[in-house]
């Protein structure tokens, strides 16, 4: 495969001969925009993630590329719109499909650049052997290949099932993931590393150890605080091992909330919705000496921007034989400047363009898989809650965004439904386990 540098310039840190950064990417599963204290939640304490944001940068308009987790994760790891990868909806246990071998993940690209790579936690891009993380660029894997609500709860190490978790073993799962991550950091030696750490919290069911529960308190709030404690344990290990100064740590979420306790910060919509509550997620990043502390970025960015950004920072390459949808957002992270968008943000549900954002304007043409009776146009600068449809008053903007949607739709291939039986009696027909 022919490969080239994504950008013609080498970042200052590399040009000066400084070591390439380690990268730790921390996912939360279905964490809502307003679930953290640093994003306005007054019901919880999240000191570890708050500190991460305070010591680096926090984005107020960071978007996922899809409203559900499998496509969202595919977009992050490949830097491409989900429909380009063939991952257009949630993958279920026993699905015969997964992230194609032809896709180049962040892990694969950084592995070629000399990085050690490990995936920990939820994968959800195919649970058959040929789709597991160790077949997609990761040197090691420890975790579940799908969501916590899906049966059976099989814990993998690399390509081997090591446990069918039940009872208390499920309750301690989050802590065990952190333990595994710390062991990985302790064994990094002198090579740079990419750690992809994907929690299952706060995706239901919320299996917490007894000492993480507070009587009379919503379990969701306890889950957020338990997640924060485990993030704190990981960050403490980074400091203890002397990795802090040369490690880029990023924390984010894969889509809006599924649990009723999820707080969208006043935004409309939840998981599977292309309104802001389903798409806008927390995003905080820290790299001491490279990312100035205490900054809040209000400029929009999206999940498939991460791939080209990391390739620039880490000296990686990307293929030149396919379309990439993101842009390098290092200027936003570092405070060096803004980003002039080459493409509007476009969201596709299965195989239909439903939503477009360009600048301050956001157009909705469909809700999930159902076309809207009339288009909805919102001015996000004055109406981030998407409460006032101004399509009738902004005819020129409506026409312009509809034209963008038409051009984008021409790139989207037909997605045929995939039918296969769910034979396990412990599962609901849709895949999750029976409660």
XYZ file of N, CA and C in Angstrom, residues 30-195:
498
model
N -21.363 6.170 26.017
C -22.661 6.854 26.151
C -22.649 7.939 27.224
N -21.510 8.538 27.484
C -21.437 9.655 28.427
C -22.001 10.901 27.770
N -22.937 11.559 28.440
C -23.596 12.729 27.865
C -22.760 13.993 28.049
N -23.063 14.994 27.259
C -22.319 16.258 27.276
C -22.285 16.881 28.661
N -23.389 16.806 29.386
C -23.470 17.474 30.678
C -23.271 16.574 31.873
N -22.629 15.428 31.698
C -22.496 14.459 32.785
C -21.344 14.756 33.738
N -20.391 15.573 33.330
C -19.208 15.840 34.146
C -19.332 17.180 34.845
N -18.664 17.299 35.987
C -18.694 18.567 36.715
C -18.124 19.702 35.869
N -17.062 19.438 35.113
C -16.460 20.497 34.301
C -17.317 20.869 33.106
N -18.379 20.116 32.863
C -19.358 20.472 31.836
C -20.701 20.843 32.466
N -20.676 21.222 33.736
C -21.851 21.818 34.350
C -22.697 20.943 35.225
N -22.293 19.690 35.477
C -23.100 18.809 36.315
C -22.788 19.080 37.787
N -23.754 19.639 38.493
C -23.566 19.954 39.897
C -23.882 18.824 40.843
N -24.357 17.685 40.311
C -24.757 16.562 41.168
C -23.628 15.577 41.402
N -22.521 15.703 40.676
C -21.419 14.752 40.801
C -20.106 15.492 41.023
N -19.131 14.734 41.507
C -17.768 15.237 41.627
C -16.880 14.401 40.712
N -16.213 15.077 39.783
C -15.334 14.385 38.837
C -13.965 15.073 38.827
N -13.250 15.044 39.956
C -12.010 15.819 40.064
C -10.915 15.396 39.098
N -10.822 14.105 38.772
C -9.746 13.655 37.888
C -9.927 14.188 36.471
N -11.132 14.022 35.931
C -11.378 14.511 34.568
C -11.395 16.028 34.545
N -11.928 16.653 35.594
C -11.904 18.115 35.682
C -10.470 18.636 35.655
N -9.604 17.948 36.393
C -8.200 18.371 36.427
C -7.550 18.185 35.064
N -7.851 17.070 34.402
C -7.330 16.853 33.054
C -7.703 18.021 32.146
N -8.957 18.440 32.212
C -9.414 19.561 31.389
C -8.746 20.867 31.807
N -8.600 21.081 33.123
C -8.012 22.323 33.613
C -6.532 22.427 33.267
N -5.862 21.299 33.197
C -4.437 21.292 32.874
C -4.173 21.288 31.371
N -5.240 21.258 30.605
C -5.109 21.271 29.160
C -6.208 22.102 28.531
N -6.936 21.481 27.604
C -7.959 22.185 26.848
C -9.265 21.408 26.899
N -10.355 22.135 26.923
C -11.682 21.535 26.897
C -12.447 22.132 25.723
N -13.085 21.262 24.923
C -13.874 21.721 23.768
C -15.339 21.827 24.170
N -15.985 22.889 23.735
C -17.414 23.052 24.000
C -18.281 22.579 22.841
N -17.671 22.355 21.659
C -18.435 21.903 20.499
C -17.673 20.783 19.791
N -17.539 19.662 20.487
C -16.891 18.511 19.881
C -17.963 17.485 19.541
N -17.895 16.952 18.328
C -18.950 16.095 17.812
C -18.465 14.676 17.521
N -19.358 13.722 17.745
C -19.137 12.373 17.247
C -19.598 12.311 15.800
N -19.119 11.296 15.086
C -19.428 11.169 13.659
C -20.684 10.362 13.391
N -21.241 9.771 14.436
C -22.471 8.999 14.305
C -23.162 8.979 15.654
N -24.445 8.656 15.652
C -25.243 8.721 16.876
C -25.216 7.445 17.699
N -24.542 6.389 17.219
C -24.412 5.144 17.980
C -22.955 4.697 17.935
N -22.636 3.709 18.802
C -21.232 3.500 19.146
C -20.385 2.826 18.080
N -20.822 1.767 17.429
C -19.937 1.096 16.471
C -19.491 2.038 15.347
N -20.406 2.732 14.677
C -19.953 3.664 13.643
C -19.102 4.804 14.193
N -19.456 5.295 15.382
C -18.680 6.376 15.986
C -17.242 5.944 16.231
N -17.070 4.722 16.732
C -15.732 4.209 17.005
C -14.956 3.946 15.720
N -15.650 3.469 14.703
C -14.993 3.266 13.414
C -14.460 4.584 12.862
N -15.220 5.662 13.022
C -14.800 6.965 12.511
C -13.556 7.470 13.222
N -13.509 7.302 14.552
C -12.319 7.712 15.282
C -11.096 6.942 14.798
N -11.200 5.622 14.766
C -10.024 4.800 14.502
C -9.539 4.879 13.066
N -10.435 5.213 12.128
C -10.038 5.249 10.718
C -9.913 6.649 10.151
N -10.483 7.659 10.818
C -10.469 9.013 10.286
C -11.422 9.213 9.130
N -12.419 8.322 9.011
C -13.312 8.347 7.856
C -14.766 8.277 8.293
N -15.625 8.833 7.455
C -17.054 8.714 7.693
C -17.418 7.233 7.854
N -18.306 6.909 8.798
C -18.647 5.502 9.015
C -19.127 4.776 7.760
N -19.875 5.455 6.904
C -20.390 4.745 5.729
C -19.259 4.303 4.808
N -18.118 4.973 4.881
C -16.983 4.561 4.047
C -16.370 3.253 4.548
N -16.531 2.971 5.833
C -15.959 1.760 6.418
C -16.933 0.591 6.407
N -18.196 0.860 6.083
C -19.212 -0.183 6.092
C -19.836 -0.430 7.451
N -19.446 0.356 8.465
C -20.022 0.217 9.809
C -21.072 1.310 9.966
N -22.335 0.965 9.749
C -23.378 1.979 9.683
C -24.405 1.860 10.802
N -24.243 0.877 11.700
C -25.157 0.744 12.832
C -24.441 -0.072 13.907
N -25.112 -0.250 15.036
C -24.540 -1.017 16.133
C -24.347 -2.472 15.703
N -23.172 -3.008 15.961
C -22.927 -4.417 15.702
C -23.390 -5.232 16.901
N -24.039 -6.354 16.627
C -24.559 -7.229 17.677
C -23.621 -8.419 17.882
N -23.684 -9.049 19.052
C -22.906 -10.265 19.235
C -23.224 -11.294 18.150
N -22.218 -11.982 17.706
C -22.313 -13.008 16.672
C -22.496 -12.425 15.274
N -22.380 -11.113 15.129
C -22.522 -10.529 13.800
C -21.447 -11.073 12.873
N -21.812 -11.418 11.648
C -20.814 -11.935 10.713
C -19.928 -10.856 10.112
N -20.144 -9.591 10.476
C -19.360 -8.502 9.896
C -18.610 -7.752 10.991
N -17.678 -6.906 10.562
C -16.900 -6.073 11.458
C -16.110 -5.069 10.648
N -15.218 -4.338 11.325
C -14.395 -3.349 10.633
C -13.527 -4.070 9.598
N -13.632 -3.681 8.318
C -12.933 -4.425 7.271
C -11.412 -4.392 7.421
N -10.788 -5.441 6.957
C -9.326 -5.534 6.980
C -8.685 -4.436 6.144
N -9.392 -3.954 5.140
C -8.835 -2.912 4.271
C -8.706 -1.561 4.953
N -9.393 -1.364 6.078
C -9.297 -0.089 6.786
C -7.997 -0.016 7.586
N -7.396 1.156 7.608
C -6.167 1.393 8.360
C -6.522 2.158 9.625
N -6.297 1.562 10.769
C -6.632 2.192 12.036
C -5.476 3.063 12.538
N -5.789 3.897 13.517
C -4.735 4.667 14.180
C -3.647 3.729 14.682
N -4.063 2.610 15.273
C -3.095 1.668 15.823
C -2.185 1.110 14.740
N -2.753 0.745 13.611
C -1.940 0.195 12.524
C -0.956 1.233 12.002
N -1.433 2.470 11.824
C -0.560 3.523 11.310
C 0.547 3.858 12.296
N 0.214 3.933 13.586
C 1.240 4.245 14.577
C 2.162 3.056 14.811
N 1.628 1.839 14.674
C 2.497 0.670 14.781
C 3.587 0.693 13.740
N 3.259 1.087 12.522
C 4.262 1.193 11.464
C 5.270 2.288 11.753
N 4.865 3.262 12.583
C 5.769 4.351 12.963
C 6.577 4.015 14.215
N 6.455 2.772 14.704
C 7.275 2.346 15.822
C 6.620 2.378 17.177
N 5.323 2.603 17.231
C 4.607 2.681 18.501
C 4.187 1.300 18.985
N 4.229 1.096 20.310
C 3.553 -0.033 20.931
C 2.085 0.325 21.050
N 1.203 -0.631 20.856
C -0.229 -0.318 20.852
C -0.991 -1.341 21.679
N -1.916 -0.856 22.480
C -2.785 -1.752 23.241
C -4.201 -1.205 23.239
N -5.173 -2.098 23.058
C -6.595 -1.781 23.213
C -7.092 -2.432 24.492
N -7.821 -1.656 25.289
C -8.369 -2.144 26.549
C -9.839 -1.773 26.604
N -10.691 -2.742 26.988
C -12.107 -2.458 27.194
C -12.975 -2.801 26.000
N -13.988 -1.983 25.798
C -14.990 -2.248 24.764
C -14.398 -2.026 23.364
N -14.673 -2.950 22.464
C -14.219 -2.870 21.078
C -15.384 -2.519 20.168
N -16.327 -3.412 20.027
C -17.600 -3.204 19.329
C -17.447 -2.914 17.834
N -16.407 -3.527 17.247
C -16.220 -3.422 15.802
C -16.074 -4.799 15.168
N -16.733 -5.773 15.801
C -16.713 -7.143 15.313
C -16.157 -8.075 16.370
N -16.904 -9.158 16.684
C -16.460 -10.066 17.741
C -15.932 -11.395 17.207
N -15.912 -11.572 15.887
C -15.273 -12.759 15.332
C -13.759 -12.560 15.319
N -13.049 -13.658 15.358
C -11.596 -13.612 15.498
C -10.944 -12.658 14.500
N -11.410 -12.665 13.259
C -10.760 -11.870 12.221
C -10.999 -10.375 12.362
N -11.886 -9.964 13.288
C -12.184 -8.549 13.468
C -11.676 -7.981 14.790
N -11.059 -8.790 15.610
C -10.635 -8.339 16.934
C -9.479 -7.336 16.828
N -9.233 -6.564 17.889
C -8.210 -5.501 17.825
C -6.838 -5.960 17.371
N -6.430 -7.173 17.775
C -5.113 -7.653 17.377
C -5.016 -7.931 15.882
N -6.166 -7.936 15.188
C -6.180 -8.042 13.729
C -6.334 -6.684 13.060
N -6.399 -5.628 13.860
C -6.578 -4.275 13.331
C -5.518 -3.315 13.855
N -4.319 -3.839 14.048
C -3.188 -2.968 14.344
C -2.734 -2.927 15.783
N -3.485 -3.514 16.711
C -3.090 -3.476 18.116
C -2.218 -4.683 18.455
N -1.158 -4.410 19.213
C -0.281 -5.498 19.650
C -0.963 -6.379 20.685
N -1.799 -5.773 21.537
C -2.435 -6.497 22.629
C -3.876 -6.020 22.796
N -4.683 -6.893 23.380
C -6.074 -6.541 23.677
C -6.506 -7.219 24.965
N -7.284 -6.471 25.771
C -7.896 -7.013 26.978
C -9.240 -6.316 27.166
N -10.335 -7.079 27.065
C -11.635 -6.443 27.251
C -12.767 -7.229 26.632
N -13.919 -6.556 26.513
C -15.117 -7.135 25.917
C -15.237 -6.675 24.471
N -15.635 -7.549 23.563
C -15.745 -7.132 22.163
C -17.033 -6.391 21.834
N -17.915 -6.161 22.836
C -19.170 -5.444 22.574
C -19.615 -4.746 23.857
N -20.868 -4.318 23.925
C -21.365 -3.563 25.067
C -21.611 -4.468 26.271
N -21.671 -3.843 27.462
C -21.875 -4.597 28.686
C -23.255 -5.252 28.742
N -24.223 -4.752 27.984
C -25.570 -5.326 28.029
C -25.746 -6.506 27.073
N -24.696 -6.862 26.366
C -24.812 -7.923 25.374
C -24.243 -9.232 25.914
N -24.918 -10.323 25.606
C -24.538 -11.629 26.142
C -23.868 -12.458 25.047
N -22.977 -13.351 25.436
C -22.442 -13.546 26.784
C -21.366 -12.510 27.101
N -21.045 -12.326 28.392
C -20.059 -11.329 28.807
C -18.686 -11.987 28.786
N -18.098 -12.034 27.604
C -16.848 -12.762 27.394
C -15.663 -11.803 27.448
N -14.735 -12.099 28.333
C -13.524 -11.305 28.481
C -12.415 -11.936 27.648
N -11.818 -11.110 26.791
C -10.761 -11.572 25.906
C -9.402 -11.048 26.353
N -8.389 -11.878 26.166
C -7.011 -11.402 26.151
C -6.454 -11.749 24.784
N -6.128 -10.706 24.046
C -5.739 -10.872 22.647
C -6.877 -11.580 21.903
N -6.688 -12.799 21.419
C -7.746 -13.495 20.681
C -8.317 -14.676 21.453
N -7.989 -14.745 22.722
C -8.425 -15.877 23.525
C -9.449 -15.441 24.566
N -10.553 -16.187 24.666
C -11.532 -15.936 25.727
C -10.950 -16.476 27.026
N -10.818 -15.584 28.023
C -10.215 -15.994 29.293
C -11.235 -16.083 30.416
N -12.448 -15.567 30.177
C -13.435 -15.609 31.262
C -14.821 -15.280 30.729
N -15.821 -15.968 31.273
C -17.219 -15.598 31.076
C -17.653 -14.942 32.379
N -17.691 -13.620 32.376
C -17.857 -12.884 33.626
C -19.287 -12.954 34.142
N -19.411 -13.173 35.425
C -20.700 -13.205 36.093
C -20.560 -12.532 37.456
N -21.670 -12.018 37.981
C -21.730 -11.529 39.357
C -20.680 -10.501 39.696
N -19.934 -10.762 40.763
C -18.972 -9.796 41.267
C -17.854 -9.512 40.275
N -17.556 -10.461 39.404
C -16.508 -10.227 38.411
C -16.904 -9.120 37.442
N -18.186 -9.020 37.156
C -18.661 -7.925 36.318
C -18.543 -6.604 37.077
N -18.860 -6.620 38.359
C -18.833 -5.392 39.158
C -17.429 -4.800 39.266
N -16.416 -5.641 39.226
C -15.040 -5.144 39.349
C -14.369 -4.930 37.995
N -15.119 -5.056 36.920
C -14.553 -5.000 35.576
C -13.834 -3.679 35.309
N -14.435 -2.554 35.695
C -13.829 -1.253 35.420
C -12.474 -1.135 36.101
N -12.388 -1.601 37.331
C -11.109 -1.560 38.036
C -10.075 -2.470 37.370
N -10.520 -3.601 36.908
C -9.594 -4.528 36.256
C -9.044 -3.947 34.955
N -9.867 -3.192 34.259
C -9.371 -2.523 33.056
C -8.260 -1.544 33.409
N -8.468 -0.768 34.473
C -7.432 0.178 34.878
C -6.166 -0.540 35.295
N -6.318 -1.638 36.032
C -5.144 -2.424 36.418
C -4.354 -2.857 35.182
N -5.063 -3.298 34.165
C -4.410 -3.735 32.931
C -3.695 -2.570 32.259
N -4.342 -1.406 32.245
C -3.735 -0.223 31.632
C -2.464 0.184 32.366
N -2.494 0.127 33.673
C -1.311 0.486 34.457
C -0.170 -0.488 34.164
N -0.480 -1.774 34.056
C 0.563 -2.751 33.724
C 1.171 -2.457 32.351
N 0.325 -2.059 31.423
C 0.841 -1.696 30.100
C 1.801 -0.513 30.205
N 1.418 0.521 30.947
C 2.290 1.685 31.098
C 3.606 1.304 31.761
N 3.548 0.422 32.727
C 4.754 0.014 33.442
C 5.721 -0.751 32.544
N 5.211 -1.318 31.448
C 6.061 -2.095 30.556
C 6.409 -1.398 29.262
N 6.218 -0.087 29.204
C 6.402 0.619 27.939
C 7.849 0.776 27.526
N 8.776 0.703 28.487
C 10.203 0.872 28.179
C 10.432 2.192 27.436
N 11.218 2.171 26.374
C 11.592 3.431 25.718
C 10.795 3.711 24.451
N 9.978 2.785 24.007
C 9.208 3.022 22.783
C 7.992 3.867 23.075
N 7.614 4.775 22.163
C 6.355 5.492 22.350
C 5.184 4.519 22.253
N 4.067 4.894 22.839
C 2.934 3.971 22.862
C 1.637 4.696 22.554
N 0.673 3.900 22.086
C -0.708 4.339 21.904
C -1.585 3.392 22.710
N -2.239 3.935 23.743
C -3.143 3.165 24.584
C -4.564 3.615 24.282
